Coordinates of C-alpha atoms and ligand atoms in Angstrom, one line a residue:
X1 CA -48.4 -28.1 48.2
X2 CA -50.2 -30.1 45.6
X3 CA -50.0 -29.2 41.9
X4 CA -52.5 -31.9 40.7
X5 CA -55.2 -31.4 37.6
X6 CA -58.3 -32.6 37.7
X7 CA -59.4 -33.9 34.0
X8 CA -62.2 -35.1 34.5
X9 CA -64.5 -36.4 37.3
X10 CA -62.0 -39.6 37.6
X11 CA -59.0 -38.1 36.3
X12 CA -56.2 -36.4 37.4
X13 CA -52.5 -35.3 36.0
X14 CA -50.0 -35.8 38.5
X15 CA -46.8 -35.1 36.6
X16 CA -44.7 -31.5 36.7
X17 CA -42.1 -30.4 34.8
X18 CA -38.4 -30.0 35.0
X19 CA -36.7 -26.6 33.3
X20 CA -33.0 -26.9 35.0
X21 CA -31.6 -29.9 33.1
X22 CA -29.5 -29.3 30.7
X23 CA -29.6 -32.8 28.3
X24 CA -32.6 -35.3 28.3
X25 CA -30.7 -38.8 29.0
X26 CA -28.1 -36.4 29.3
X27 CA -27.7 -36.3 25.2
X28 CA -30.8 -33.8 24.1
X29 CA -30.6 -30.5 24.9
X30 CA -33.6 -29.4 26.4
X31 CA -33.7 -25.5 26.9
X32 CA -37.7 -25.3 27.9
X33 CA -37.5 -28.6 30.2
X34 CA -39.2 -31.2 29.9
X35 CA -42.7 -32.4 31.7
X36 CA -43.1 -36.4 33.1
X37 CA -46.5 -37.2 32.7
X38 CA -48.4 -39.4 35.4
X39 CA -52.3 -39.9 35.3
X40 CA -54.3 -41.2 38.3
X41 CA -58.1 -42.9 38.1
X42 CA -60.0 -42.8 40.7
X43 CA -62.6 -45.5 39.9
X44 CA -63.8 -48.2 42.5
X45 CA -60.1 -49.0 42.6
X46 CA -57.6 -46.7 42.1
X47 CA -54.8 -46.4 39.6
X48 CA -51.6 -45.1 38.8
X49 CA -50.4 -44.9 34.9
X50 CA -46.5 -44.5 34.8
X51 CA -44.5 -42.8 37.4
X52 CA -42.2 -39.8 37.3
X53 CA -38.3 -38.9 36.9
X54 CA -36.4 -38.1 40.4
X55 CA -35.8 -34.7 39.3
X56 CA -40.1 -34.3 40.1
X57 CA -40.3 -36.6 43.0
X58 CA -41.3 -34.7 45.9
X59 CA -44.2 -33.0 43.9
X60 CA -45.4 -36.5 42.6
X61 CA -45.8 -37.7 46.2
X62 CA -47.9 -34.9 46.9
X63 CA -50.1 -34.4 44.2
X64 CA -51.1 -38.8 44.6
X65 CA -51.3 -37.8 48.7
X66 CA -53.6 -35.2 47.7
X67 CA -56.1 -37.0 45.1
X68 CA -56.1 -40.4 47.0
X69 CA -57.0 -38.6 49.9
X70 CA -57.0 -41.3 52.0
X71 CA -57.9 -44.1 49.5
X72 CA -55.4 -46.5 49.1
X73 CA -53.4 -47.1 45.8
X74 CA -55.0 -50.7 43.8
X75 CA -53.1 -50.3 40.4
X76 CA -50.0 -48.8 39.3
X77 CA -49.9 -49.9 35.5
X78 CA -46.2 -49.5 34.3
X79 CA -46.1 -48.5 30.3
X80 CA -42.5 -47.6 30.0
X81 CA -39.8 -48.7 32.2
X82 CA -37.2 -46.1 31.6
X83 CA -36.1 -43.9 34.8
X84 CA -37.6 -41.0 33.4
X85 CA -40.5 -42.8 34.5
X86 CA -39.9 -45.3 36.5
X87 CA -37.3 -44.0 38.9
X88 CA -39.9 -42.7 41.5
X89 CA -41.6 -46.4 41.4
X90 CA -39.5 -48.1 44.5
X91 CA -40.7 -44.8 46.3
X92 CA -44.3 -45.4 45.7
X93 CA -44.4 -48.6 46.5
X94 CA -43.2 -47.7 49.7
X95 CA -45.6 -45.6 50.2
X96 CA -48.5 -48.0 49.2
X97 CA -47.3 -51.7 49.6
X98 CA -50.7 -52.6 48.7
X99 CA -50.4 -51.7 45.1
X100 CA -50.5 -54.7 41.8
X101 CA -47.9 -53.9 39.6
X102 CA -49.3 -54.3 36.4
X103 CA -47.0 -54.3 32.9
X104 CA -46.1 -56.7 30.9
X105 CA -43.3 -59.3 31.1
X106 CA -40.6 -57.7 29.6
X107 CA -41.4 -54.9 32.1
X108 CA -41.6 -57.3 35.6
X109 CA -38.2 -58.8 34.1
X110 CA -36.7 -54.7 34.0
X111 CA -38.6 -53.8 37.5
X112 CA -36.2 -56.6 38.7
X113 CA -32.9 -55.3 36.5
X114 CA -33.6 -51.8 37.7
X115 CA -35.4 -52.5 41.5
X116 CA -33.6 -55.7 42.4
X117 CA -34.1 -55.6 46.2
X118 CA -38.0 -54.5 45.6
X119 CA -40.2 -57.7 46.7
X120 CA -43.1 -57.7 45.2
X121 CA -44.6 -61.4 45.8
X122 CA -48.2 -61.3 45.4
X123 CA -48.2 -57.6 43.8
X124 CA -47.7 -58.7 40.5
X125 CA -50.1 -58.2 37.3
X126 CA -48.5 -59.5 34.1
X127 CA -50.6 -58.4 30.9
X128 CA -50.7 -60.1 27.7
X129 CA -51.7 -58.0 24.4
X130 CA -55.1 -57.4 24.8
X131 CA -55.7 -57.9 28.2
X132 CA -57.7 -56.2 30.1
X133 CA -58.3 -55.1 33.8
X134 CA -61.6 -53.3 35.3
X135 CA -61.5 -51.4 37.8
X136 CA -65.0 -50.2 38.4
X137 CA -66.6 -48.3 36.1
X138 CA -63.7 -48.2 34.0
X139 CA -61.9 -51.0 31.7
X140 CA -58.5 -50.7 30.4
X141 CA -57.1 -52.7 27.3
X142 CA -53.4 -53.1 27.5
X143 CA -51.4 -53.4 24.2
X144 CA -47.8 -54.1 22.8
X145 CA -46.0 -51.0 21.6
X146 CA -42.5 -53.0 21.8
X147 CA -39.5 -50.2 20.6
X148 CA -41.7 -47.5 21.2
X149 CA -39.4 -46.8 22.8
X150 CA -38.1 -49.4 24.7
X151 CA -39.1 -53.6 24.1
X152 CA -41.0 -53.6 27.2
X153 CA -43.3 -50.8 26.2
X154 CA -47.0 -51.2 26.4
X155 CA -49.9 -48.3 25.8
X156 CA -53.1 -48.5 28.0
X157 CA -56.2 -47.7 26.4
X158 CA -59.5 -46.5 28.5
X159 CA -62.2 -48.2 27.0
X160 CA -64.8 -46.0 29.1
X161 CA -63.1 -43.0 28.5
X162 CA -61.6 -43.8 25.3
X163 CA -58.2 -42.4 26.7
X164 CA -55.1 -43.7 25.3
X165 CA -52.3 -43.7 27.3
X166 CA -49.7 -43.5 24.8
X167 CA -46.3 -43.9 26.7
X168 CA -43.5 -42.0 25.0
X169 CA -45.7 -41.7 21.8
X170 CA -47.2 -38.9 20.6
X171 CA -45.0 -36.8 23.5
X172 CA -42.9 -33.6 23.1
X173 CA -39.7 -31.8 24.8
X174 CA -40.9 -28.7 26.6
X175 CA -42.3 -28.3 30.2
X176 CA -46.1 -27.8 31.0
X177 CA -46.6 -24.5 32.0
X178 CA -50.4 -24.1 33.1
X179 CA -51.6 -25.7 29.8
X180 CA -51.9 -29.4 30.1
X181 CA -54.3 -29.5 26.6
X182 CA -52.5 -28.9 23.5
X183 CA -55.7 -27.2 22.1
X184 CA -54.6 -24.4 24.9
X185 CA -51.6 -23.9 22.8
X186 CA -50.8 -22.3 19.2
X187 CA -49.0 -25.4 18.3
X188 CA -47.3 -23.6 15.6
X189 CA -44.0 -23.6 13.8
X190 CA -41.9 -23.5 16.9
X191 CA -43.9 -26.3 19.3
X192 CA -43.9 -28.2 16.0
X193 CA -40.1 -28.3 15.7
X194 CA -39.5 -28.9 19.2
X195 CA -42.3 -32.2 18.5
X196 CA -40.2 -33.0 15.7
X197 CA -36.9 -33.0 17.7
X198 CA -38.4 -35.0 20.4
X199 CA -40.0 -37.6 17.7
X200 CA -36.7 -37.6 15.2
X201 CA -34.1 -38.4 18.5
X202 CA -36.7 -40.7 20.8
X203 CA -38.3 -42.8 18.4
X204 CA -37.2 -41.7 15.2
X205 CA -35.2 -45.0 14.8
X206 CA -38.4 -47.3 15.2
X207 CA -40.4 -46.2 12.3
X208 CA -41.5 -49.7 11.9
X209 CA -42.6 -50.4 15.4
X210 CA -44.6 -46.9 15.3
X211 CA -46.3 -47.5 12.1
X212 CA -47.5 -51.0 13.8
X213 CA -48.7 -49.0 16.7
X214 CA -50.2 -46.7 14.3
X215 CA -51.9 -49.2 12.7
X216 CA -53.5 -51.1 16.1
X217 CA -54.9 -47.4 16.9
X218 CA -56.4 -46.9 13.6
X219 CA -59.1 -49.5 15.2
X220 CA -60.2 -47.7 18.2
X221 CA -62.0 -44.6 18.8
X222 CA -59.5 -42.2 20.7
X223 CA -60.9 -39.2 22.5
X224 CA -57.7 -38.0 24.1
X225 CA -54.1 -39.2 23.9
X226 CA -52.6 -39.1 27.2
X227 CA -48.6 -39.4 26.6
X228 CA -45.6 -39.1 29.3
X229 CA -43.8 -36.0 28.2
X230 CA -45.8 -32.9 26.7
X231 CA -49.1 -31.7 26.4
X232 CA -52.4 -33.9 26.3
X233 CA -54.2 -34.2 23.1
X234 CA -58.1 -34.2 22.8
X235 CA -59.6 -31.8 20.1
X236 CA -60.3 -34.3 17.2
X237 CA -58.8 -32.3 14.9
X238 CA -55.4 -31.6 17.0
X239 CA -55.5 -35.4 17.5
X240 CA -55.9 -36.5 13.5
X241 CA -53.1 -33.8 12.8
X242 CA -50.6 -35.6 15.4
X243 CA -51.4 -39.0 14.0
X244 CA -50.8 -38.0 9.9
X245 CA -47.6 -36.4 11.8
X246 CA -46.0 -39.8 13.3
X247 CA -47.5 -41.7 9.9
X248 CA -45.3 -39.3 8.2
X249 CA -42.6 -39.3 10.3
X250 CA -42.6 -43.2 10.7
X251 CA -42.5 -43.7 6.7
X252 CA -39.4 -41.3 6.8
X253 CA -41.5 -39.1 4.0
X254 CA -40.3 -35.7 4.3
X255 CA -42.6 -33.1 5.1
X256 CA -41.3 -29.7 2.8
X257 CA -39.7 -29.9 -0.5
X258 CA -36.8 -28.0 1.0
X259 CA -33.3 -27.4 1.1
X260 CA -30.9 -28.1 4.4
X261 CA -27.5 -27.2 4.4
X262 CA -25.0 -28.9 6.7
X263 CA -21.7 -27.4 6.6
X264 CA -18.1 -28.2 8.7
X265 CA -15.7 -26.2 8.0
X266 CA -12.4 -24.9 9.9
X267 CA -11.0 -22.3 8.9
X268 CA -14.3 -20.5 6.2
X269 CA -13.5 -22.2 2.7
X270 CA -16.1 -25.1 2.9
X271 CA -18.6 -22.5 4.4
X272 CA -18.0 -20.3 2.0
X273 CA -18.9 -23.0 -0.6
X274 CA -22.1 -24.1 0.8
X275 CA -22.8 -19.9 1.3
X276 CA -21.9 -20.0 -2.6
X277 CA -24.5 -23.0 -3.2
X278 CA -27.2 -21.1 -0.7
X279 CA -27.1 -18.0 -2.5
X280 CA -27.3 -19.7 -6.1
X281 CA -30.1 -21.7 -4.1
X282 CA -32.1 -18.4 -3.8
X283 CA -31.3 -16.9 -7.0
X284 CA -33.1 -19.9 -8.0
X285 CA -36.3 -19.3 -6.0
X286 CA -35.6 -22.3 -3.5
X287 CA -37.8 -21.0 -0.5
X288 CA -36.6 -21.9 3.3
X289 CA -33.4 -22.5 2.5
X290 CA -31.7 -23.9 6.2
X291 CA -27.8 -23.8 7.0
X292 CA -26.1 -25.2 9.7
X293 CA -22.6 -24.9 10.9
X294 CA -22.4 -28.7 12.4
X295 CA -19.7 -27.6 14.8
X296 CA -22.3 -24.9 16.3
X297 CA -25.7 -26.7 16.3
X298 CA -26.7 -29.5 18.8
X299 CA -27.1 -32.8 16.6
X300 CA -30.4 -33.5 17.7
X301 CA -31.7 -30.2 15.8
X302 CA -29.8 -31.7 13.3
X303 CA -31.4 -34.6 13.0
X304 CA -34.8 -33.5 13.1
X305 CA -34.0 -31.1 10.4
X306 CA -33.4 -34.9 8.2
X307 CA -36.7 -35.8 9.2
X308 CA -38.4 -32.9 7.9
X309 CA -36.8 -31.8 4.5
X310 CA -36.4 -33.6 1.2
X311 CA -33.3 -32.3 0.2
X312 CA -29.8 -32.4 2.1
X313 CA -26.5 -30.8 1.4
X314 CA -23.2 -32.1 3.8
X315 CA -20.6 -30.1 2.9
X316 CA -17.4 -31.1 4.9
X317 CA -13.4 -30.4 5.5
X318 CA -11.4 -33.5 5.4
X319 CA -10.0 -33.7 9.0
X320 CA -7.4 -36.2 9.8
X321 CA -8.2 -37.9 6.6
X322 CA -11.2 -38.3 7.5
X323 CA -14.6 -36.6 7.8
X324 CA -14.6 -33.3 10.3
X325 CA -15.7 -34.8 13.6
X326 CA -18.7 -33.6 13.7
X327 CA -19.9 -34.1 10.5
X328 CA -18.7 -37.9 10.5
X329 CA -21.0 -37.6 14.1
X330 CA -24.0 -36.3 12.5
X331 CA -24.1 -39.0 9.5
X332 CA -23.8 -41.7 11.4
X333 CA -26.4 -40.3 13.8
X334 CA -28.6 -39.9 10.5
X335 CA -27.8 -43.9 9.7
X336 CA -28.9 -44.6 13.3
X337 CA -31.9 -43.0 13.1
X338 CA -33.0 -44.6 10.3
X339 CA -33.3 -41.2 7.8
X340 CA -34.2 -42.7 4.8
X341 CA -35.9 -41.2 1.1
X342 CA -33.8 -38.1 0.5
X343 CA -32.6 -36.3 -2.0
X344 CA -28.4 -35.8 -1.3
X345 CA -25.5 -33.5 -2.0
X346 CA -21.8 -33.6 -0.9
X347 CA -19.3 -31.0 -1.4
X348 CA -16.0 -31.5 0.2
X349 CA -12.4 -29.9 1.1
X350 CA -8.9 -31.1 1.9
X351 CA -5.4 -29.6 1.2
X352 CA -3.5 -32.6 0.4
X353 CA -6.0 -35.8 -0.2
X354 CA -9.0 -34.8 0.3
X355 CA -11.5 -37.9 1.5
X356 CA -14.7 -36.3 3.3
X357 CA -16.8 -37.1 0.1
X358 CA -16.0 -40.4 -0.3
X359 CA -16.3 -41.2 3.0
X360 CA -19.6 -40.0 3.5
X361 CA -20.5 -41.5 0.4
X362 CA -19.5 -44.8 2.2
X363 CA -21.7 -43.9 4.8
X364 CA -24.7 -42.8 3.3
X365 CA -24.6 -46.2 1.1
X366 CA -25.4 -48.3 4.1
X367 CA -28.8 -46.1 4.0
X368 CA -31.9 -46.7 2.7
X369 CA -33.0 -44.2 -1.3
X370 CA -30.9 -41.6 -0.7
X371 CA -30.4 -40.2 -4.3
X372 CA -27.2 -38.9 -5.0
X373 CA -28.3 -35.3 -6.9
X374 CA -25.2 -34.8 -8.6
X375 CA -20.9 -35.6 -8.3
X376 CA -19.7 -34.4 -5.1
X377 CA -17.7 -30.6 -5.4
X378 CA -13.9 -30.9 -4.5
X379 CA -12.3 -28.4 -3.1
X380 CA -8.8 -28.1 -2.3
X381 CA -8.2 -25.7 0.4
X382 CA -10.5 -22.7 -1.2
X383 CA -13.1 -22.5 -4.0
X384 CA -12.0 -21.3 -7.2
X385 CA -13.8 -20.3 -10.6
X386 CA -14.2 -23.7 -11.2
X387 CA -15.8 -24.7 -8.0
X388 CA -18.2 -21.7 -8.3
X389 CA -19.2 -23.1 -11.6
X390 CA -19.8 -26.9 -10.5
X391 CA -21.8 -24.6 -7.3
X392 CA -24.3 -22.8 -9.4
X393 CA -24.6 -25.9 -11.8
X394 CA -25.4 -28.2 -8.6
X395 CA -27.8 -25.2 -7.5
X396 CA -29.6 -26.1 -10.8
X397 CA -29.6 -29.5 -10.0
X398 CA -31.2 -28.8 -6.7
X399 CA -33.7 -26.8 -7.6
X400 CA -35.2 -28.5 -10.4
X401 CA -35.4 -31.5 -8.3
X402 CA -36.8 -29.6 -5.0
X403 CA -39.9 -27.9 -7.9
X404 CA -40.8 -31.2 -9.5
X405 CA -41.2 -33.0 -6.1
X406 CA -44.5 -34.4 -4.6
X407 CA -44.9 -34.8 -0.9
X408 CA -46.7 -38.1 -0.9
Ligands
FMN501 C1 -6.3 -31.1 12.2 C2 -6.4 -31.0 10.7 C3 -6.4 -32.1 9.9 C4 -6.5 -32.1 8.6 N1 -6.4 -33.3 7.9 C5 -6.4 -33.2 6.5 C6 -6.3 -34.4 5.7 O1 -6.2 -35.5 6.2 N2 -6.3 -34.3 4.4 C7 -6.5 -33.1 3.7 O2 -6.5 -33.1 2.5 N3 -6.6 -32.0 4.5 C8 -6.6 -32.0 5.8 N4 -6.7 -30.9 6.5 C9 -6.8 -29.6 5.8 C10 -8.2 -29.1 5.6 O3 -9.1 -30.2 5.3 C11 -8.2 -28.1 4.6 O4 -7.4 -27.0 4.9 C12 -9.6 -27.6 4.2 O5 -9.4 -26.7 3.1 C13 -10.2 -26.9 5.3 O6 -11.5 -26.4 4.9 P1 -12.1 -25.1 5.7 O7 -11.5 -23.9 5.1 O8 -13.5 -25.2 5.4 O9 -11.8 -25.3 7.1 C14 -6.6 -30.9 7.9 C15 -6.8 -29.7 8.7 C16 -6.7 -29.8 10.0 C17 -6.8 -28.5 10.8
FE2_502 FE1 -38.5 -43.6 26.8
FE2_503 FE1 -39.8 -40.8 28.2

């Protein structure tokens, strides 16, 4: 059966959720699922925003069966061309030949890489920044969100409803589960992370391309944010909040004055030098202090843990002369992302030549202000006296830096 949503008197969710796969683009771990937003408008003519994954497809069918009840389908506007989206279009089209395909031209060129045997002579709509297509009572304004998250990504803003619909913007791992508004939710420390995680990994890179996107929504009035994963936004409060979120997160300002630790150790001596460093941490009043053993903890937590505090710690065995796998994994996953403005620490460990410091040193040079705090901590094999000494006196270091930061 059906599982649409009516939104409105024109509106309807037609997306579901998926809580079996184990990795979003088989990378993320996503262990509450994930939801694939699709909107319908039933004006004079109809229209489809965005499609679904496979993994939803049957459901989709039904739930557009069920609201166009008959009608056929006039519009399907494509704002993100990635499967997770666009995999079920070829199976709508099939459905309803009669549909315009409307995206822009980096998106016809990509329905062609990814559909090549789809002919769609005569069905093609190809929109231009600022374009915009009525379809009734309704008038949608197409605009230019290239690397948000893909080049060919546009958002779709209802001028009569004063809907955007955002693409992979302003969207969030976790599946729907009965409440499609985030206003339904607390939206507290937990939804927040998972936001984070999904921001940080997705789109984390394209700070630049989000702040432009940013700054072309700062001129219209937005009443609800429609994205393509996670819950709808509408309470102007909730939506102001998401916004100084993604400003934040697309500047790569931090958002606590706190302390991560990322440790790799193999067999306890460089994890017992960042427990050293942790404790000394506390003693100092550092609040929140976060450790992570990098060999345990999925890299896209990780990574989202850059994004959010102002002071980072790697503390790392030299493996193979070079950095411990995983730790050598998460920098350069750090550099790819783009983490910038931070405040850094390295501590590192080797029996014979130990190189893990220098080496991420190399690394985190080809990144944008990061602030060394202090030398990095060598230890050879185990810490000693000495060690605890250069710990407690980096500890210092820390913490006077972490209490006479600002968040700007
Ligand atoms: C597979 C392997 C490769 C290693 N390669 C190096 C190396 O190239 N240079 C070095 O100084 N130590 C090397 N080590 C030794 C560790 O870096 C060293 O024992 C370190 O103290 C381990 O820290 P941990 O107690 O935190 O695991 C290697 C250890 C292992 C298991
Ligand atoms: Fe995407
Ligand atoms: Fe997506």
């Amino acid at each position: 059966m059906h599982q649409a949503i009516q939104m409105s008197d024109t509106l309807w969710y037609l997306g579901s959720s998926d809580r079996r796969l184990a990795k979003f683009e088989n990378c993320h771990p996503v262990p509450l699922g994930i939801s694939y937003n699709s909107y319908l408008v039933m004006d004079e003519k109809t229209v489809l925003l965005d499609t679904v994954d496979h993994s939803i497809c049957g459901v989709f069918l039904e739930n557009i069966k069920s609201v166009l009840n008959g009608r056929p389908l006039d519009y399907i506007i494509v704002n993100h061309m990635e499967p997770d989206h666009c995999a079920t279009l070829a199976e709508v089209l099939l459905r309803y030949p009669e549909a315009t395909v409307v995206g822009s031209a980096k998106t016809h060129a990509m329905i062609k890489q990814f559909f090549g045997d789809l002919n769609l002579q005569g069905k093609v709509m190809q929109v231009k920044e600022n374009d915009t297509l009525s379809t009734g009572h309704h008038n949608f304004r197409f605009i230019l969100a290239p690397m948000v998250h893909w080049p060919e990504v546009t958002v779709t803003y209802d001028e009569t409803e004063k809907i955007l619909f955002s693409a992979d913007a302003f969207g969030t791992f976790g599946a729907l589960s009965g409440n499609l508004y985030a206003d339904q939710l607390d939206f507290g420390d937990f939804e927040l992370s998972e936001m984070r995680r999904y921001y940080s990994n997705i789109v984390g890179k394209y700070g630049l391309q989000v702040q432009a996107l940013l700054n072309k929504a700062a001129g219209l009035d937005i009443q609800m944010i429609c994205p393509l994963h996670g819950p709808v936004w509408r309470a102007a409060n909730k939506i102001q909040w998401l916004i100084e979120k993604y400003s934040r997160w697309a500047t790569y300002r931090p958002e606590d004055n706190e302390v991560v630790i990322f440790y790799a150790s193999i067999y306890g001596g460089t994890e017992n030098a960042a427990e050293v460093l942790a404790n000394a941490l506390g003693a100092k009043k550092v609040k929140n202090i976060k450790m992570y053993d990098v060999s345990v903890t999925d890299v896209s937590y990780l990574v989202s843990e850059a994004f959010r505090a102002s002071h980072l710690v790697f503390a790392s065995a030299t493996y193979n002369n070079e950095i411990f796998p995983y730790m050598e994994n998460l920098i350069r996953d750090l550099a790819a992302h783009n983490v910038q403005n931070r405040s850094i620490a390295l501590v590192e460990n080797g029996s014979w030549a130990p190189v893990s410091g220098k080496k991420m040193s190399e690394l985190f040079s080809s990144m944008k202000n990061m602030n060394f705090l202090q030398d990095t901590v060598t230890l050879k094999s185990r810490g000693h006296e000495e060690q605890r000494l250069q710990l407690l006196s980096l500890a210092d270091t820390i913490a006077e830096s972490v209490f006479a930061a600002e968040l700007h």
